[in-house]
XYZ file of C-alpha atoms in Angstrom:
621
model
C 68.308 67.521 13.845
C 66.929 71.061 14.953
C 66.678 71.270 18.833
C 63.730 72.151 20.760
C 63.136 73.214 24.359
C 60.098 74.620 25.990
C 60.005 75.519 29.789
C 56.602 76.362 31.299
C 57.045 77.090 35.348
C 57.428 79.601 38.154
C 59.830 82.890 37.690
C 61.839 83.875 34.443
C 61.920 81.102 31.426
C 64.763 82.719 29.611
C 67.935 81.714 31.242
C 66.497 77.943 31.550
C 65.595 78.105 27.502
C 68.764 79.569 26.696
C 70.604 77.110 28.781
C 68.555 74.207 27.096
C 69.504 75.652 23.461
C 73.224 75.504 24.583
C 73.104 72.210 25.079
C 71.050 71.291 22.145
C 73.665 73.105 19.771
C 74.524 69.595 18.592
C 71.445 69.115 17.004
C 71.992 72.547 15.210
C 73.386 75.589 14.806
C 72.149 77.551 11.889
C 70.149 79.895 13.508
C 68.373 80.102 17.297
C 65.322 81.938 18.664
C 62.933 82.136 21.452
C 59.328 82.975 22.471
C 58.393 84.064 25.575
C 54.656 84.773 27.109
C 55.164 88.088 28.944
C 53.078 88.823 31.796
C 50.732 90.856 30.262
C 49.771 87.731 27.857
C 51.248 88.876 24.642
C 54.391 86.701 23.394
C 57.761 88.211 22.759
C 60.191 86.688 19.809
C 63.670 87.394 19.749
C 65.586 85.131 16.941
C 68.603 85.085 14.728
C 71.199 83.689 12.407
C 74.187 81.670 13.879
C 74.356 80.249 17.126
C 73.453 80.542 20.274
C 75.318 83.233 21.590
C 74.717 85.536 19.064
C 70.879 85.195 20.423
C 72.062 85.868 23.299
C 73.746 89.106 22.950
C 70.618 90.175 20.915
C 67.956 89.198 24.273
C 70.598 91.234 26.668
C 69.684 93.971 24.675
C 65.935 93.394 24.356
C 65.614 91.665 28.246
C 62.933 89.690 27.281
C 60.849 87.588 30.396
C 58.315 85.386 30.597
C 57.414 82.116 32.867
C 56.336 80.364 29.787
C 58.408 79.756 26.754
C 59.608 78.047 23.387
C 63.309 77.496 21.876
C 64.764 76.388 19.028
C 68.134 75.771 17.408
C 68.163 75.161 13.574
C 70.093 72.970 11.350
C 68.334 74.014 7.686
C 65.855 71.972 5.498
C 63.574 74.571 3.635
C 65.439 77.659 3.136
C 69.016 78.875 3.471
C 69.862 79.937 7.515
C 68.813 83.755 7.974
C 67.149 85.999 10.505
C 63.335 85.320 8.554
C 64.009 81.480 8.627
C 65.067 81.303 12.246
C 62.383 79.357 14.564
C 60.042 80.339 16.546
C 57.853 81.391 13.987
C 54.330 83.386 14.011
C 51.055 83.872 12.603
C 52.110 87.401 11.454
C 50.336 89.039 14.303
C 52.767 87.289 17.132
C 49.315 84.996 18.858
C 50.807 82.377 17.894
C 54.467 81.129 18.035
C 55.842 77.670 16.556
C 59.031 75.553 17.339
C 59.141 72.534 14.625
C 61.812 69.763 13.622
C 60.897 67.652 10.956
C 59.322 67.947 7.413
C 56.026 68.908 6.489
C 55.615 67.317 3.261
C 52.228 69.570 2.339
C 53.310 72.291 3.165
C 53.077 74.168 -0.151
C 49.331 72.893 -0.843
C 48.851 74.119 2.877
C 50.760 77.660 1.944
C 48.642 78.248 -1.497
C 45.370 77.658 0.383
C 46.110 79.855 3.270
C 47.494 82.745 0.932
C 44.123 82.804 -0.746
C 42.299 83.569 2.795
C 44.481 86.613 3.098
C 47.763 84.707 5.005
C 50.702 86.827 4.596
C 54.221 84.584 4.650
C 57.752 86.046 5.411
C 60.116 83.048 5.478
C 60.939 80.207 2.986
C 60.091 77.734 5.760
C 57.539 74.662 5.936
C 56.987 75.333 9.508
C 55.198 78.741 8.947
C 52.003 77.143 8.070
C 51.596 76.045 11.417
C 51.088 79.453 13.284
C 48.805 80.251 10.441
C 46.764 77.272 10.798
C 46.823 77.311 14.375
C 45.398 81.265 13.927
C 42.691 80.168 11.441
C 41.341 77.891 14.114
C 41.594 80.609 16.499
C 39.501 82.836 14.801
C 36.824 80.272 13.773
C 36.301 80.273 17.528
C 38.247 77.253 18.409
C 40.314 77.214 21.980
C 43.876 76.966 22.064
C 44.090 73.191 22.050
C 41.166 72.405 19.833
C 43.114 75.047 17.255
C 46.359 73.373 17.438
C 44.688 69.614 17.558
C 42.921 70.883 14.454
C 46.309 72.462 12.484
C 48.104 69.155 13.591
C 45.494 66.905 11.747
C 46.238 68.968 8.379
C 49.723 68.129 8.235
C 51.435 65.241 6.824
C 54.934 64.590 7.385
C 57.491 64.015 10.200
C 57.494 66.479 13.006
C 58.018 67.293 16.434
C 56.121 70.751 17.540
C 55.476 73.275 20.107
C 53.384 76.092 20.068
C 52.310 79.347 22.710
C 49.370 80.973 22.177
C 48.929 85.017 23.837
C 47.138 84.792 27.010
C 47.553 81.024 27.550
C 49.804 79.957 30.012
C 49.888 76.428 28.396
C 52.459 75.131 25.969
C 51.035 72.501 22.945
C 53.120 70.076 21.465
C 53.030 67.049 19.766
C 55.156 64.314 17.740
C 55.439 62.135 14.974
C 58.602 60.815 13.253
C 60.698 63.287 15.133
C 61.921 63.067 19.324
C 60.197 64.600 21.922
C 60.445 63.874 25.556
C 59.203 65.795 28.869
C 61.057 66.246 31.943
C 59.326 67.238 35.014
C 60.854 69.243 37.472
C 60.372 70.867 40.944
C 59.082 74.388 39.925
C 58.624 74.163 35.952
C 58.052 71.340 33.367
C 60.162 70.696 30.251
C 60.025 69.741 26.797
C 63.017 68.803 24.791
C 64.377 66.970 21.627
C 66.768 65.338 24.119
C 67.254 64.888 27.604
C 70.122 66.802 27.958
C 68.549 69.971 27.155
C 66.749 69.986 30.962
C 69.218 67.358 32.542
C 70.517 70.241 34.637
C 66.908 70.778 35.698
C 65.713 67.159 36.206
C 66.122 63.607 35.820
C 62.310 62.390 35.580
C 61.235 61.958 32.216
C 57.996 60.901 30.054
C 59.003 59.832 26.630
C 56.590 60.623 24.503
C 55.300 58.218 21.408
C 54.168 59.231 17.692
C 50.437 60.955 17.850
C 50.735 62.100 21.753
C 49.552 65.038 22.158
C 50.517 66.974 25.391
C 49.733 70.027 27.190
C 52.350 71.639 29.761
C 52.259 74.383 32.306
C 53.693 75.050 35.450
C 51.720 72.753 37.388
C 51.361 69.642 35.516
C 51.189 67.947 32.101
C 48.006 65.823 30.298
C 48.793 63.313 27.450
C 46.210 62.622 24.610
C 45.603 61.803 21.330
C 44.648 63.922 18.565
C 40.974 63.332 19.525
C 41.470 63.909 22.612
C 41.181 61.098 24.629
C 43.502 60.793 27.640
C 46.734 58.617 27.276
C 49.125 57.212 29.976
C 53.254 57.225 29.500
C 55.228 55.978 32.367
C 57.810 58.442 34.074
C 61.150 57.371 34.319
C 64.350 58.599 35.747
C 67.479 58.767 33.345
C 70.485 57.729 34.730
C 72.825 60.451 32.921
C 74.162 63.101 35.114
C 74.288 66.737 34.031
C 78.321 66.769 34.297
C 78.106 64.538 31.557
C 76.264 67.440 29.313
C 79.027 69.639 30.015
C 82.525 70.564 28.677
C 83.880 70.972 31.983
C 88.068 71.916 31.596
C 87.904 70.545 28.004
C 87.781 72.755 25.153
C 85.941 70.412 22.844
C 83.040 67.724 23.365
C 84.645 65.742 20.694
C 88.206 65.353 22.970
C 86.370 65.247 26.148
C 84.089 62.105 24.442
C 87.139 60.338 23.345
C 88.975 60.564 26.714
C 85.753 59.220 28.925
C 85.630 55.993 26.429
C 87.471 54.048 29.378
C 83.918 54.798 31.254
C 81.964 54.294 29.100
C 83.445 51.035 27.935
C 83.198 49.637 31.672
C 79.512 50.549 31.844
C 78.863 48.963 28.194
C 80.755 45.462 29.489
C 79.556 45.996 33.518
C 77.766 42.542 34.679
C 77.217 41.343 30.745
C 80.098 38.552 31.278
C 80.362 35.608 33.316
C 83.063 32.821 33.347
C 84.626 34.123 29.840
C 81.133 34.236 28.334
C 78.691 37.367 27.612
C 75.311 36.916 29.672
C 72.992 39.403 28.345
C 69.984 39.271 30.485
C 67.648 40.462 27.588
C 68.075 37.547 25.936
C 67.517 34.162 28.177
C 69.461 31.140 26.974
C 67.821 29.702 24.118
C 66.135 32.846 22.912
C 68.507 33.158 20.106
C 69.026 30.039 18.856
C 66.346 30.152 15.605
C 68.622 32.940 13.880
C 70.068 31.657 10.853
C 71.014 34.827 9.249
C 72.089 38.697 10.816
C 71.345 42.120 9.003
C 72.525 45.113 10.339
C 71.257 48.771 9.599
C 72.421 51.805 10.257
C 73.916 54.949 8.557
C 77.520 56.851 9.135
C 79.525 55.700 12.494
C 76.628 53.272 13.323
C 76.802 51.594 9.875
C 80.562 51.065 10.503
C 80.034 49.638 13.725
C 77.778 46.662 11.916
C 80.272 46.602 9.567
C 82.557 45.687 12.485
C 79.477 43.370 13.737
C 79.209 41.610 10.587
C 83.223 40.407 10.802
C 83.095 39.339 14.362
C 79.730 37.045 13.738
C 81.113 35.493 10.746
C 84.150 34.242 12.669
C 81.670 32.595 14.691
C 80.141 31.066 11.634
C 76.736 33.081 11.341
C 75.928 34.863 8.166
C 75.745 38.805 8.679
C 75.616 41.318 6.490
C 75.929 45.370 6.864
C 73.005 47.490 4.731
C 72.875 51.409 4.775
C 69.738 51.876 6.430
C 68.237 54.420 3.372
C 69.366 51.579 1.001
C 67.801 48.808 3.131
C 64.575 51.178 3.797
C 63.599 51.558 0.007
C 65.254 48.590 -1.277
C 65.027 46.042 1.485
C 66.196 42.557 1.439
C 64.611 38.928 1.483
C 63.940 38.315 5.178
C 62.675 34.774 7.020
C 61.379 34.375 10.366
C 64.994 33.127 11.039
C 66.654 36.758 9.861
C 67.521 39.122 13.073
C 67.533 42.698 11.935
C 69.705 44.751 14.095
C 68.875 48.465 14.107
C 72.306 50.203 15.324
C 71.689 53.944 15.975
C 73.156 55.763 19.078
C 70.307 58.139 19.526
C 67.386 56.012 18.552
C 65.677 58.360 16.468
C 67.744 58.632 12.956
C 65.308 58.788 10.592
C 66.920 56.275 7.576
C 67.176 53.480 10.336
C 63.558 53.605 11.741
C 62.614 53.485 7.712
C 64.619 50.257 8.042
C 63.400 49.092 11.100
C 59.723 49.124 9.820
C 60.460 47.830 6.915
C 61.621 44.681 8.888
C 58.848 44.726 10.862
C 56.412 44.350 7.915
C 58.094 40.923 6.769
C 58.611 37.592 9.345
C 62.039 38.898 10.730
C 62.849 39.210 14.411
C 63.966 43.130 14.780
C 66.404 44.274 17.571
C 67.727 47.877 18.598
C 71.011 48.497 19.379
C 70.973 51.905 20.950
C 71.877 54.513 23.618
C 68.896 55.893 24.623
C 66.552 54.340 26.564
C 62.875 55.186 25.847
C 63.988 56.397 22.243
C 61.790 55.452 19.066
C 63.856 52.755 18.224
C 63.846 51.019 21.393
C 60.282 51.375 21.662
C 59.277 49.961 18.134
C 62.032 46.879 18.139
C 60.972 43.471 18.951
C 63.950 43.676 21.507
C 66.511 46.231 22.593
C 70.216 46.252 23.963
C 71.430 49.347 25.225
C 75.200 50.504 25.069
C 75.127 52.291 28.431
C 77.441 54.929 26.774
C 76.063 57.505 28.542
C 75.496 60.824 26.512
C 77.582 61.953 23.500
C 77.516 65.727 22.455
C 80.246 66.218 19.858
C 78.566 65.686 16.397
C 81.403 63.596 15.609
C 80.698 59.895 17.389
C 83.490 58.620 19.187
C 82.635 56.897 22.331
C 79.246 55.504 21.338
C 81.187 53.824 18.179
C 83.447 52.057 21.043
C 80.272 50.903 23.403
C 78.263 50.050 20.014
C 81.085 47.414 18.897
C 81.212 46.305 22.857
C 77.949 45.602 22.796
C 77.885 44.079 19.463
C 80.365 41.449 20.607
C 78.670 40.431 23.176
C 75.596 39.557 21.584
C 77.536 37.991 18.859
C 79.306 35.868 22.107
C 75.925 34.992 22.973
C 74.336 34.356 19.230
C 77.437 31.692 18.823
C 76.434 30.014 22.011
C 73.056 29.817 21.485
C 73.819 28.000 17.902
C 72.615 30.912 15.832
C 73.517 30.258 12.088
C 74.115 26.607 12.867
C 70.818 24.609 12.297
C 72.961 21.075 13.290
C 73.300 22.651 16.295
C 69.975 23.492 16.936
C 68.428 19.923 16.082
C 69.466 19.115 19.873
C 67.647 22.004 21.623
C 69.282 20.938 24.830
C 72.564 21.406 23.382
C 71.883 24.996 21.979
C 70.400 26.227 25.221
C 73.178 24.892 27.362
C 76.295 27.431 27.301
C 78.600 24.714 29.120
C 78.466 22.759 26.254
C 79.802 25.490 23.889
C 83.326 25.211 22.900
C 84.764 28.532 22.470
C 88.047 27.458 21.317
C 86.564 26.224 17.913
C 85.250 29.067 16.464
C 87.454 32.024 18.236
C 90.819 32.625 18.693
C 89.922 34.641 22.132
C 87.547 34.801 24.696
C 84.757 37.458 25.497
C 86.201 37.648 28.532
C 89.105 40.302 27.018
C 86.228 42.773 27.169
C 86.696 43.173 30.155
C 90.560 44.411 29.902
C 89.467 46.979 27.309
C 88.924 50.343 29.147
C 92.148 50.045 30.776
C 94.063 49.174 27.291
C 92.181 52.380 25.736
C 93.375 54.733 28.461
C 96.689 53.864 27.712
C 95.761 54.725 23.824
C 94.163 58.048 25.266
C 97.094 59.004 27.228
C 99.742 58.524 23.774
C 100.062 61.981 22.451
C 101.906 60.244 18.950
C 98.903 61.205 17.071
C 99.031 65.027 17.709
C 102.918 64.872 16.367
C 101.403 63.208 13.235
C 98.695 65.429 12.717
C 100.963 68.566 12.682
C 103.717 66.426 10.450
C 101.352 65.510 7.693
C 99.137 69.011 8.112
C 100.443 69.916 4.245
C 98.938 66.712 2.676
C 96.409 66.938 -0.032
C 94.755 63.836 0.473
C 94.393 60.785 3.561
C 93.867 57.261 2.621
C 93.127 54.636 5.303
C 93.059 51.120 4.564
C 92.629 47.752 6.691
C 91.551 44.187 6.409
C 89.003 42.387 8.866
C 87.777 44.243 11.512
C 90.287 46.942 10.491
C 88.416 47.856 7.565
C 85.444 49.548 8.970
C 88.013 50.822 11.266
C 89.555 52.398 8.405
C 86.101 53.602 7.082
C 85.233 54.887 10.381
C 88.617 56.878 10.509
C 88.324 58.626 7.130
C 84.757 59.787 8.398
C 85.918 61.315 11.116
C 88.764 63.014 9.600
C 86.839 64.491 6.866
C 83.802 65.332 9.506
C 85.762 68.020 11.268
C 89.105 68.488 9.053
C 86.924 69.241 5.838
C 90.081 67.876 4.175
C 89.800 64.781 1.681
C 89.632 61.330 3.371
C 88.580 58.243 2.151
C 88.746 54.863 3.536
C 89.450 51.151 1.901
C 89.332 47.540 2.309
C 93.472 47.430 1.817
C 93.658 45.057 -1.103
C 91.147 47.326 -2.974
C 93.775 50.033 -2.995
C 94.988 48.627 -6.290
C 92.057 48.468 -7.679
C 91.479 51.781 -8.684
C 92.559 54.458 -5.264
C 96.110 53.830 -5.997
C 95.878 56.057 -9.157
C 95.352 58.928 -6.837
C 98.178 57.975 -4.669
C 100.907 60.376 -4.838
C 104.021 61.989 -2.598
C 101.075 64.316 -1.204
C 98.857 61.132 -0.397
C 98.939 60.385 3.589
C 97.739 56.533 3.981
C 97.122 55.580 7.237
C 97.395 51.194 7.662
C 95.493 49.505 10.580
C 97.147 46.633 11.502
C 95.247 44.320 13.752
C 97.484 41.269 14.256
C 95.918 39.164 11.427
C 96.727 39.294 7.962
C 99.044 41.856 8.529
C 101.294 40.520 5.805
C 98.896 41.270 3.424
C 98.327 44.683 4.544
C 102.045 45.399 4.688
C 102.271 44.162 0.680
C 99.482 46.773 0.016
C 101.555 49.919 1.573
C 104.248 49.003 0.015
C 102.705 49.362 -3.106
C 101.818 53.171 -1.589
C 105.406 53.638 -0.417
C 106.636 52.586 -4.241
C 104.696 55.982 -5.260
C 105.889 58.493 -2.730
C 103.090 58.324 -0.007
C 104.292 58.061 3.180
C 102.505 55.546 5.629
C 101.209 56.224 8.992
C 100.823 52.535 10.418
C 98.460 51.796 13.674
C 99.255 48.107 14.897
C 99.966 46.367 17.929
C 103.162 46.738 20.070
C 104.441 43.260 19.308
C 104.016 44.023 15.360
C 108.128 44.775 14.294
C 107.323 44.088 10.659
C 104.605 46.487 10.722
C 106.535 49.108 12.316
C 109.824 48.648 10.823
C 108.350 49.289 7.270
C 106.058 51.905 7.814
C 107.520 55.525 8.014
C 105.192 56.251 11.256
C 103.954 54.075 14.208
C 101.121 54.625 16.752
C 100.798 51.476 18.911
C 98.577 49.941 21.451
C 98.950 47.198 23.564
C 98.069 43.360 22.556
C 94.624 42.307 22.614
C 92.989 39.715 20.484
C 92.296 40.546 17.186
C 88.629 40.906 17.296
C 89.111 44.005 19.439
C 92.479 45.698 17.808
C 89.947 47.766 15.857
C 88.606 49.430 18.991
C 92.132 50.565 20.048
C 93.399 51.600 16.926
C 89.986 53.643 16.351
C 90.854 55.743 19.392
C 94.105 56.688 17.557
C 92.308 57.760 14.402
C 89.688 59.646 16.142
C 92.651 61.231 17.956
C 94.673 62.214 14.510
C 91.628 63.415 13.287
C 90.681 65.641 16.436
C 94.123 66.834 16.551
C 94.235 67.526 12.646
C 91.147 69.792 12.764
C 92.692 71.485 15.922
C 95.463 72.848 13.594
C 92.923 74.007 11.175
C 91.023 75.857 14.046
C 87.812 73.878 12.717
C 84.629 74.069 14.636
C 85.096 70.572 15.825
C 82.390 70.280 17.822
C 80.026 71.908 15.211
C 81.037 70.997 11.769
C 79.517 72.645 8.911
C 76.557 71.158 7.106
C 76.354 68.394 9.738
C 73.971 67.567 13.037
C 73.966 65.460 15.700
C 70.819 63.428 14.988
C 69.482 63.045 11.787
C 65.871 62.651 11.934
C 64.655 63.765 8.726
C 65.304 61.589 5.539
């Protein structure tokens, strides 16, 4: 949440800053602004409430220019969206301009102290104390670098910060708890909250870590700790391309990313299946054999992927639990050295999930990050990392990353099973637990992990099915939408409800199918649409639940296999997908649910890529 872009180089910075802001709008779009160091050394600031396009209009009139600049797109935490609360913030005299993501927890104390020394504040934000602290240090005779470090030393909380100072060609930045990545270009260098901000200009990056202080100018960069001691960080090449971060012919990133799921799934499974079994290079044979239980920690869509993973693992005889990260972090469960805690996070920067990961790291448990971003905080801090390889996702409502998360977790579940995880009897013979050929998959699962190889083509057929658009129109006047499912269909029902409420702003809830009669049925009326997920497993029980809803007059949309005749004949409308192992049926059903939500939001003319009050990457608790 919130996005930072910095550019220091040759030529005018404004165009690239605006491009970066537009690429970062998925992180926040309450307000936006830029600060540029002009050729005369002075700092010019332009900021305003609203999206980047509104800022661009103002800039066309102001005609700001400069080779060094910072920009910010805001998701409000302290203070409502307004011109005054927009970033960058200055010291009042435009000697220092600052952009900041995160929360300064001691800002009230610092503000009171600075006011006592004559500083005046014009916003409600916690950020505004930062430029005043830097200005205070400059007044005390410190150079810009020392002034910045002294200000950072006073801050408590989480932050990514970048500043420009008058008469300096350098940008000073640091991070603690909020992401910041350095981009190295041919004629300019960049800093941003996320790689897509500058992906059109360079694919060479340096992932900064907590406590790093970086000084960037047109010629290069230097990284050190707060004390000034040099630090070396590796330069990496990102394998995403700039086209992945553009809408192209699509009206919305969400629809583009729904359609990209066949590609993202192929990337997830490519090279990871051999002879019908999962082969993850991150985990050599036997490396997972000492796992007795698995605990998933995650938020939102990633939490639903973790719930899906629990079902896959339990079916393989491995105890598994999913816990919301915002609960686990503060009420952690008993963990042993045979517990594997899996943090599922698309960005690898989700604050609650990182807090859970750190709580687990203080225990004897082993930790693993399932993430989309190489170099992310979660990937660096966990004992191991499994990358989903879905490519950049820009839409706030996660789509292709859910599919890839589930596929990656399915691969991991297969490898855990083959290693004898959760089965002490197999560990008694180390040779057996390390020998994949000795494992009888048919004893534990109904299908083979090799079916994951067929999923991309099957998803393609669902993406091309136009049924969801028709049903979105047909049921657009409903008062409520209930989503139900069993087994892997349950987390998919929760995910379907989440997508629907996120982007349509309509009342939508998800339930385990059997829970419908334990309370929610009281809310079912003829104006309530019930969406039932069928997976080919325990569908007869789900049919009983939907008949209960139909007896109260509710129309029912079924989503299930082509071959599910009883389901098709019972429900009012049916969206089908090709035959697949029930373990993976939820992935196909979920694509229908994504399209249903998308078309329902499109009918209502919602801001699909920028739903109100939400941001893509939640980097504050």
